[in-house]
Amino acid sequence: GIQVEQSPPDLILQEGANSTLRCNFSDSVNNLQWFHQNPWGQLINLFYIPSGTKQNGRLSATTVATERYSLLYISSSQTTDSGVYFCAVVNSGYSTLTFGKGTMLLVSP
Amino acid sequence: DTAVSQTPKYLVTQMGNDKSIKCEQNLGHDTMYWYKQDSKKFLKIMFSYNNKELIINETVPNRFSPKSPDKAHLNLHINSLELGDSAVYFCASSQEWDPSYEQYFGPGTRLTVT
């Protein structure tokens, strides 16, 4: 099956810093989603982005499908950004999400 | 107006018991899923239903039996619970059985088996 690798596995930031999270995948995809799992365990949809670039406030994401990677940018990080960020993809020919192992982000005040 | 809801949110039970988790979506979607998140936070698909029909069963033990009474509901029944079943179970839905549609997740049910 498709492999999804996220980097870095852990990230510690000071409040106000910027960061870039990366997601590499091993095959072509029809769907790519970024999620934030907050400290209470909720999975929050951030972006549905099988290709191109999207922005939502301080967050933006870019997927280059031909090169099989996606990037999530967090600018001016806040403590509420802490949690685990997951990238998940749907391989062409399938319909279920395959998740990466996540990036654990801690933003300290 | 929660889109995908699950009950209960927390479930603590003893080994050997049988329990159910319920999921409802009010998005009018055709396809629903169960995912399991283990203690290392790894998320993996368990089942997928489309229009009440089972489409995918990812080699889950047959102690797990999903049931879809209608398109808006997908319940998960677990027999003879084991310690290894402790996990967070997420329900999700998408508009159609098509990989290009976004999936929306419920809040999760944290199951603890003692």
PDB file of C-alpha atoms in Angstrom:
ATOM      1  CA  GLY A   1       0.000   0.000   0.000  1.00  0.00           C
ATOM      2  CA  ILE A   2       0.887   3.663  -0.154  1.00  0.00           C
ATOM      3  CA  GLN A   3       3.457   4.964   2.335  1.00  0.00           C
ATOM      4  CA  VAL A   4       3.002   8.333   4.050  1.00  0.00           C
ATOM      5  CA  GLU A   5       5.956   9.873   5.869  1.00  0.00           C
ATOM      6  CA  GLN A   6       5.750  13.014   7.943  1.00  0.00           C
ATOM      7  CA  SER A   7       8.586  15.133   9.200  1.00  0.00           C
ATOM      8  CA  PRO A   8       9.706  16.202  11.658  1.00  0.00           C
ATOM      9  CA  PRO A   9       8.182  13.739  14.150  1.00  0.00           C
ATOM     10  CA  ASP A  10       8.412  16.301  16.955  1.00  0.00           C
ATOM     11  CA  LEU A  11       8.708  20.060  16.978  1.00  0.00           C
ATOM     12  CA  ILE A  12       9.022  22.552  19.811  1.00  0.00           C
ATOM     13  CA  LEU A  13       8.475  26.241  19.080  1.00  0.00           C
ATOM     14  CA  GLN A  14       8.338  29.493  20.945  1.00  0.00           C
ATOM     15  CA  GLU A  15       5.105  31.378  20.547  1.00  0.00           C
ATOM     16  CA  GLY A  16       5.296  33.625  17.508  1.00  0.00           C
ATOM     17  CA  ALA A  17       7.642  31.404  15.514  1.00  0.00           C
ATOM     18  CA  ASN A  18       6.896  29.994  12.069  1.00  0.00           C
ATOM     19  CA  SER A  19       7.154  26.352  11.053  1.00  0.00           C
ATOM     20  CA  THR A  20       6.850  24.014   8.080  1.00  0.00           C
ATOM     21  CA  LEU A  21       5.610  20.451   8.331  1.00  0.00           C
ATOM     22  CA  ARG A  22       6.214  18.038   5.492  1.00  0.00           C
ATOM     23  CA  CYS A  23       4.303  15.033   4.167  1.00  0.00           C
ATOM     24  CA  ASN A  24       5.819  12.709   1.559  1.00  0.00           C
ATOM     25  CA  PHE A  25       3.794   9.976  -0.105  1.00  0.00           C
ATOM     26  CA  SER A  26       4.911   7.078  -2.243  1.00  0.00           C
ATOM     27  CA  ASP A  27       2.239   6.942  -4.954  1.00  0.00           C
ATOM     28  CA  SER A  28      -0.297   9.088  -6.788  1.00  0.00           C
ATOM     29  CA  VAL A  29      -3.218  10.343  -4.722  1.00  0.00           C
ATOM     30  CA  ASN A  30      -6.765  11.526  -5.328  1.00  0.00           C
ATOM     31  CA  ASN A  31      -7.184  13.098  -1.931  1.00  0.00           C
ATOM     32  CA  LEU A  32      -4.890  14.648   0.635  1.00  0.00           C
ATOM     33  CA  GLN A  33      -6.074  16.074   3.933  1.00  0.00           C
ATOM     34  CA  TRP A  34      -4.296  17.769   6.825  1.00  0.00           C
ATOM     35  CA  PHE A  35      -5.714  17.355  10.324  1.00  0.00           C
ATOM     36  CA  HIS A  36      -4.925  18.827  13.712  1.00  0.00           C
ATOM     37  CA  GLN A  37      -5.550  16.600  16.708  1.00  0.00           C
ATOM     38  CA  ASN A  38      -5.847  18.886  19.686  1.00  0.00           C
ATOM     39  CA  PRO A  39      -4.865  17.915  23.250  1.00  0.00           C
ATOM     40  CA  TRP A  40      -8.474  16.811  23.866  1.00  0.00           C
ATOM     41  CA  GLY A  41      -8.219  14.267  21.063  1.00  0.00           C
ATOM     42  CA  GLN A  42     -10.476  15.912  18.497  1.00  0.00           C
ATOM     43  CA  LEU A  43      -9.471  15.548  14.848  1.00  0.00           C
ATOM     44  CA  ILE A  44     -10.008  18.860  13.138  1.00  0.00           C
ATOM     45  CA  ASN A  45      -9.993  19.175   9.357  1.00  0.00           C
ATOM     46  CA  LEU A  46      -7.475  21.819   8.341  1.00  0.00           C
ATOM     47  CA  PHE A  47      -7.210  21.424   4.591  1.00  0.00           C
ATOM     48  CA  TYR A  48      -8.486  19.257   1.794  1.00  0.00           C
ATOM     49  CA  ILE A  49      -5.688  19.773  -0.708  1.00  0.00           C
ATOM     50  CA  PRO A  50      -4.957  17.058  -3.303  1.00  0.00           C
ATOM     51  CA  SER A  51      -3.069  19.707  -5.297  1.00  0.00           C
ATOM     52  CA  GLY A  52      -2.314  23.417  -5.284  1.00  0.00           C
ATOM     53  CA  THR A  53      -2.161  25.928  -2.455  1.00  0.00           C
ATOM     54  CA  LYS A  54      -4.720  27.025   0.114  1.00  0.00           C
ATOM     55  CA  GLN A  55      -4.645  29.480   2.980  1.00  0.00           C
ATOM     56  CA  ASN A  56      -6.769  29.765   6.098  1.00  0.00           C
ATOM     57  CA  GLY A  57      -5.679  32.503   8.472  1.00  0.00           C
ATOM     58  CA  ARG A  58      -2.229  31.743   9.844  1.00  0.00           C
ATOM     59  CA  LEU A  59      -2.169  28.328   8.208  1.00  0.00           C
ATOM     60  CA  SER A  60      -1.487  27.492   4.609  1.00  0.00           C
ATOM     61  CA  ALA A  61      -0.799  24.296   2.707  1.00  0.00           C
ATOM     62  CA  THR A  62       0.741  23.378  -0.603  1.00  0.00           C
ATOM     63  CA  THR A  63       0.600  20.020  -2.366  1.00  0.00           C
ATOM     64  CA  VAL A  64       2.822  19.214  -5.328  1.00  0.00           C
ATOM     65  CA  ALA A  65       1.179  16.002  -6.463  1.00  0.00           C
ATOM     66  CA  THR A  66       3.640  15.337  -9.291  1.00  0.00           C
ATOM     67  CA  GLU A  67       6.498  15.344  -6.769  1.00  0.00           C
ATOM     68  CA  ARG A  68       4.494  13.506  -4.126  1.00  0.00           C
ATOM     69  CA  TYR A  69       4.716  15.879  -1.209  1.00  0.00           C
ATOM     70  CA  SER A  70       2.668  18.371   0.738  1.00  0.00           C
ATOM     71  CA  LEU A  71       3.698  21.143   3.107  1.00  0.00           C
ATOM     72  CA  LEU A  72       1.775  22.725   5.967  1.00  0.00           C
ATOM     73  CA  TYR A  73       2.915  26.195   7.041  1.00  0.00           C
ATOM     74  CA  ILE A  74       2.076  27.610  10.440  1.00  0.00           C
ATOM     75  CA  SER A  75       2.909  31.266  10.911  1.00  0.00           C
ATOM     76  CA  SER A  76       3.024  33.250  14.165  1.00  0.00           C
ATOM     77  CA  SER A  77       2.359  30.074  16.147  1.00  0.00           C
ATOM     78  CA  GLN A  78       0.193  30.203  19.250  1.00  0.00           C
ATOM     79  CA  THR A  79      -0.036  27.840  22.211  1.00  0.00           C
ATOM     80  CA  THR A  80      -3.398  26.666  20.900  1.00  0.00           C
ATOM     81  CA  ASP A  81      -1.592  25.288  17.836  1.00  0.00           C
ATOM     82  CA  SER A  82      -0.099  22.557  20.038  1.00  0.00           C
ATOM     83  CA  GLY A  83      -1.123  19.019  19.239  1.00  0.00           C
ATOM     84  CA  VAL A  84      -0.481  16.428  16.561  1.00  0.00           C
ATOM     85  CA  TYR A  85      -0.692  17.263  12.874  1.00  0.00           C
ATOM     86  CA  PHE A  86      -1.621  14.417  10.558  1.00  0.00           C
ATOM     87  CA  CYS A  87      -1.362  14.150   6.829  1.00  0.00           C
ATOM     88  CA  ALA A  88      -3.654  11.557   5.229  1.00  0.00           C
ATOM     89  CA  VAL A  89      -4.001  10.492   1.618  1.00  0.00           C
ATOM     90  CA  VAL A  90      -6.254   8.388  -0.551  1.00  0.00           C
ATOM     91  CA  ASN A  91      -4.309   6.330  -3.062  1.00  0.00           C
ATOM     92  CA  SER A  92      -5.653   6.358  -6.617  1.00  0.00           C
ATOM     93  CA  GLY A  93      -8.046   3.427  -6.971  1.00  0.00           C
ATOM     94  CA  TYR A  94      -8.971   3.378  -3.274  1.00  0.00           C
ATOM     95  CA  SER A  95     -11.327   5.402  -1.094  1.00  0.00           C
ATOM     96  CA  THR A  96      -9.991   5.159   2.448  1.00  0.00           C
ATOM     97  CA  LEU A  97      -7.482   7.472   4.061  1.00  0.00           C
ATOM     98  CA  THR A  98      -3.963   6.294   4.859  1.00  0.00           C
ATOM     99  CA  PHE A  99      -2.487   8.380   7.642  1.00  0.00           C
ATOM    100  CA  GLY A 100       1.068   9.383   8.370  1.00  0.00           C
ATOM    101  CA  LYS A 101       2.424   8.993  11.902  1.00  0.00           C
ATOM    102  CA  GLY A 102       1.982  12.677  12.589  1.00  0.00           C
ATOM    103  CA  THR A 103       4.081  15.594  13.766  1.00  0.00           C
ATOM    104  CA  MET A 104       3.776  16.408  17.457  1.00  0.00           C
ATOM    105  CA  LEU A 105       3.938  20.196  17.884  1.00  0.00           C
ATOM    106  CA  LEU A 106       4.425  21.948  21.194  1.00  0.00           C
ATOM    107  CA  VAL A 107       4.223  25.737  21.255  1.00  0.00           C
ATOM    108  CA  SER A 108       5.487  27.229  24.475  1.00  0.00           C
ATOM    109  CA  PRO A 109       4.603  30.724  25.729  1.00  0.00           C
TER     110      PRO A 109
ATOM    111  CA  ASP B   1     -25.596  21.175  14.503  1.00  0.00           C
ATOM    112  CA  THR B   2     -22.755  18.663  14.835  1.00  0.00           C
ATOM    113  CA  ALA B   3     -21.906  17.094  11.483  1.00  0.00           C
ATOM    114  CA  VAL B   4     -20.600  13.715  12.678  1.00  0.00           C
ATOM    115  CA  SER B   5     -21.427  12.677  16.225  1.00  0.00           C
ATOM    116  CA  GLN B   6     -20.466   9.639  18.281  1.00  0.00           C
ATOM    117  CA  THR B   7     -21.738   8.203  21.526  1.00  0.00           C
ATOM    118  CA  PRO B   8     -20.433   7.585  24.024  1.00  0.00           C
ATOM    119  CA  LYS B   9     -17.390   9.823  24.201  1.00  0.00           C
ATOM    120  CA  TYR B  10     -15.743   7.641  26.839  1.00  0.00           C
ATOM    121  CA  LEU B  11     -16.280   3.967  27.510  1.00  0.00           C
ATOM    122  CA  VAL B  12     -14.615   2.016  30.310  1.00  0.00           C
ATOM    123  CA  THR B  13     -15.387  -1.675  30.540  1.00  0.00           C
ATOM    124  CA  GLN B  14     -13.966  -4.996  31.608  1.00  0.00           C
ATOM    125  CA  MET B  15     -12.450  -7.722  29.492  1.00  0.00           C
ATOM    126  CA  GLY B  16     -14.986 -10.118  28.068  1.00  0.00           C
ATOM    127  CA  ASN B  17     -17.842  -7.619  27.935  1.00  0.00           C
ATOM    128  CA  ASP B  18     -19.742  -6.632  24.783  1.00  0.00           C
ATOM    129  CA  LYS B  19     -20.133  -2.950  23.931  1.00  0.00           C
ATOM    130  CA  SER B  20     -21.422  -0.721  21.139  1.00  0.00           C
ATOM    131  CA  ILE B  21     -20.404   2.670  19.814  1.00  0.00           C
ATOM    132  CA  LYS B  22     -22.870   4.717  17.794  1.00  0.00           C
ATOM    133  CA  CYS B  23     -22.183   7.165  14.987  1.00  0.00           C
ATOM    134  CA  GLU B  24     -24.531   9.540  13.215  1.00  0.00           C
ATOM    135  CA  GLN B  25     -23.926  12.049  10.448  1.00  0.00           C
ATOM    136  CA  ASN B  26     -26.321  14.790   9.389  1.00  0.00           C
ATOM    137  CA  LEU B  27     -24.449  15.758   6.226  1.00  0.00           C
ATOM    138  CA  GLY B  28     -26.488  13.590   3.874  1.00  0.00           C
ATOM    139  CA  HIS B  29     -23.380  11.603   2.962  1.00  0.00           C
ATOM    140  CA  ASP B  30     -23.505   8.165   1.362  1.00  0.00           C
ATOM    141  CA  THR B  31     -20.271   6.755   2.781  1.00  0.00           C
ATOM    142  CA  MET B  32     -19.206   6.176   6.374  1.00  0.00           C
ATOM    143  CA  TYR B  33     -16.063   4.795   7.964  1.00  0.00           C
ATOM    144  CA  TRP B  34     -14.618   3.525  11.230  1.00  0.00           C
ATOM    145  CA  TYR B  35     -10.974   4.290  12.014  1.00  0.00           C
ATOM    146  CA  LYS B  36      -8.974   3.122  15.029  1.00  0.00           C
ATOM    147  CA  GLN B  37      -6.258   5.172  16.734  1.00  0.00           C
ATOM    148  CA  ASP B  38      -3.904   3.071  18.834  1.00  0.00           C
ATOM    149  CA  SER B  39      -1.844   4.063  21.863  1.00  0.00           C
ATOM    150  CA  LYS B  40       0.920   5.395  19.606  1.00  0.00           C
ATOM    151  CA  LYS B  41      -1.629   7.649  17.915  1.00  0.00           C
ATOM    152  CA  PHE B  42      -1.480   5.720  14.646  1.00  0.00           C
ATOM    153  CA  LEU B  43      -4.780   5.941  12.741  1.00  0.00           C
ATOM    154  CA  LYS B  44      -5.941   3.086  10.567  1.00  0.00           C
ATOM    155  CA  ILE B  45      -9.109   2.270   8.639  1.00  0.00           C
ATOM    156  CA  MET B  46     -11.260  -0.549   9.988  1.00  0.00           C
ATOM    157  CA  PHE B  47     -14.463  -0.528   7.941  1.00  0.00           C
ATOM    158  CA  SER B  48     -16.146   1.414   5.194  1.00  0.00           C
ATOM    159  CA  TYR B  49     -19.829   1.429   4.279  1.00  0.00           C
ATOM    160  CA  ASN B  50     -21.474   2.905   1.217  1.00  0.00           C
ATOM    161  CA  ASN B  51     -25.260   3.234   1.096  1.00  0.00           C
ATOM    162  CA  LYS B  52     -25.524   0.827   4.045  1.00  0.00           C
ATOM    163  CA  GLU B  53     -23.410  -1.819   2.326  1.00  0.00           C
ATOM    164  CA  LEU B  54     -20.052  -3.003   3.663  1.00  0.00           C
ATOM    165  CA  ILE B  55     -17.315  -2.103   1.197  1.00  0.00           C
ATOM    166  CA  ILE B  56     -14.107  -2.546   3.150  1.00  0.00           C
ATOM    167  CA  ASN B  57     -13.159  -4.733   6.099  1.00  0.00           C
ATOM    168  CA  GLU B  58      -9.471  -4.254   6.822  1.00  0.00           C
ATOM    169  CA  THR B  59      -8.701  -7.652   8.423  1.00  0.00           C
ATOM    170  CA  VAL B  60     -10.383  -6.651  11.641  1.00  0.00           C
ATOM    171  CA  PRO B  61     -11.170  -9.528  14.066  1.00  0.00           C
ATOM    172  CA  ASN B  62     -14.707 -10.796  13.643  1.00  0.00           C
ATOM    173  CA  ARG B  63     -15.427  -9.754  17.235  1.00  0.00           C
ATOM    174  CA  PHE B  64     -15.972  -6.340  15.627  1.00  0.00           C
ATOM    175  CA  SER B  65     -19.273  -6.104  13.773  1.00  0.00           C
ATOM    176  CA  PRO B  66     -20.356  -2.853  12.148  1.00  0.00           C
ATOM    177  CA  LYS B  67     -24.000  -2.252  11.368  1.00  0.00           C
ATOM    178  CA  SER B  68     -25.563   0.460   9.237  1.00  0.00           C
ATOM    179  CA  PRO B  69     -29.336   0.692   9.811  1.00  0.00           C
ATOM    180  CA  ASP B  70     -29.536   3.609   7.379  1.00  0.00           C
ATOM    181  CA  LYS B  71     -27.184   5.896   5.475  1.00  0.00           C
ATOM    182  CA  ALA B  72     -26.928   8.341   8.372  1.00  0.00           C
ATOM    183  CA  HIS B  73     -25.845   5.804  10.985  1.00  0.00           C
ATOM    184  CA  LEU B  74     -22.949   3.406  11.364  1.00  0.00           C
ATOM    185  CA  ASN B  75     -22.627   1.563  14.662  1.00  0.00           C
ATOM    186  CA  LEU B  76     -19.759  -0.578  15.874  1.00  0.00           C
ATOM    187  CA  HIS B  77     -20.418  -3.555  18.127  1.00  0.00           C
ATOM    188  CA  ILE B  78     -17.519  -5.290  19.826  1.00  0.00           C
ATOM    189  CA  ASN B  79     -17.867  -8.718  21.411  1.00  0.00           C
ATOM    190  CA  SER B  80     -15.644 -10.275  24.071  1.00  0.00           C
ATOM    191  CA  LEU B  81     -13.555  -7.166  24.589  1.00  0.00           C
ATOM    192  CA  GLU B  82      -9.801  -7.623  25.003  1.00  0.00           C
ATOM    193  CA  LEU B  83      -7.154  -5.367  26.539  1.00  0.00           C
ATOM    194  CA  GLY B  84      -5.753  -4.704  23.059  1.00  0.00           C
ATOM    195  CA  ASP B  85      -9.055  -3.179  21.969  1.00  0.00           C
ATOM    196  CA  SER B  86      -8.303  -0.133  24.115  1.00  0.00           C
ATOM    197  CA  ALA B  87      -8.024   2.726  21.643  1.00  0.00           C
ATOM    198  CA  VAL B  88      -9.815   5.768  20.299  1.00  0.00           C
ATOM    199  CA  TYR B  89     -12.379   4.920  17.628  1.00  0.00           C
ATOM    200  CA  PHE B  90     -13.270   7.574  15.085  1.00  0.00           C
ATOM    201  CA  CYS B  91     -16.260   7.585  12.791  1.00  0.00           C
ATOM    202  CA  ALA B  92     -16.054   9.556   9.537  1.00  0.00           C
ATOM    203  CA  SER B  93     -18.194  10.238   6.494  1.00  0.00           C
ATOM    204  CA  SER B  94     -17.799  11.448   2.931  1.00  0.00           C
ATOM    205  CA  GLN B  95     -20.275  12.516   0.316  1.00  0.00           C
ATOM    206  CA  GLU B  96     -19.738   9.555  -1.985  1.00  0.00           C
ATOM    207  CA  TRP B  97     -17.653   6.406  -2.383  1.00  0.00           C
ATOM    208  CA  ASP B  98     -15.093   8.325  -4.395  1.00  0.00           C
ATOM    209  CA  PRO B  99     -11.530   9.045  -3.333  1.00  0.00           C
ATOM    210  CA  SER B 100     -11.734  12.698  -4.299  1.00  0.00           C
ATOM    211  CA  TYR B 101     -14.262  13.596  -1.610  1.00  0.00           C
ATOM    212  CA  GLU B 102     -13.192  15.064   1.704  1.00  0.00           C
ATOM    213  CA  GLN B 103     -13.762  12.952   4.823  1.00  0.00           C
ATOM    214  CA  TYR B 104     -15.234  14.471   7.973  1.00  0.00           C
ATOM    215  CA  PHE B 105     -14.468  12.970  11.359  1.00  0.00           C
ATOM    216  CA  GLY B 106     -16.460  12.626  14.542  1.00  0.00           C
ATOM    217  CA  PRO B 107     -15.068  13.539  17.976  1.00  0.00           C
ATOM    218  CA  GLY B 108     -13.913  10.000  18.747  1.00  0.00           C
ATOM    219  CA  THR B 109     -14.808   7.427  21.415  1.00  0.00           C
ATOM    220  CA  ARG B 110     -12.072   6.548  23.879  1.00  0.00           C
ATOM    221  CA  LEU B 111     -12.472   2.885  24.815  1.00  0.00           C
ATOM    222  CA  THR B 112     -10.584   1.571  27.833  1.00  0.00           C
ATOM    223  CA  VAL B 113     -10.691  -2.148  28.574  1.00  0.00           C
ATOM    224  CA  THR B 114      -9.551  -3.157  32.055  1.00  0.00           C
TER     225      THR B 114
END
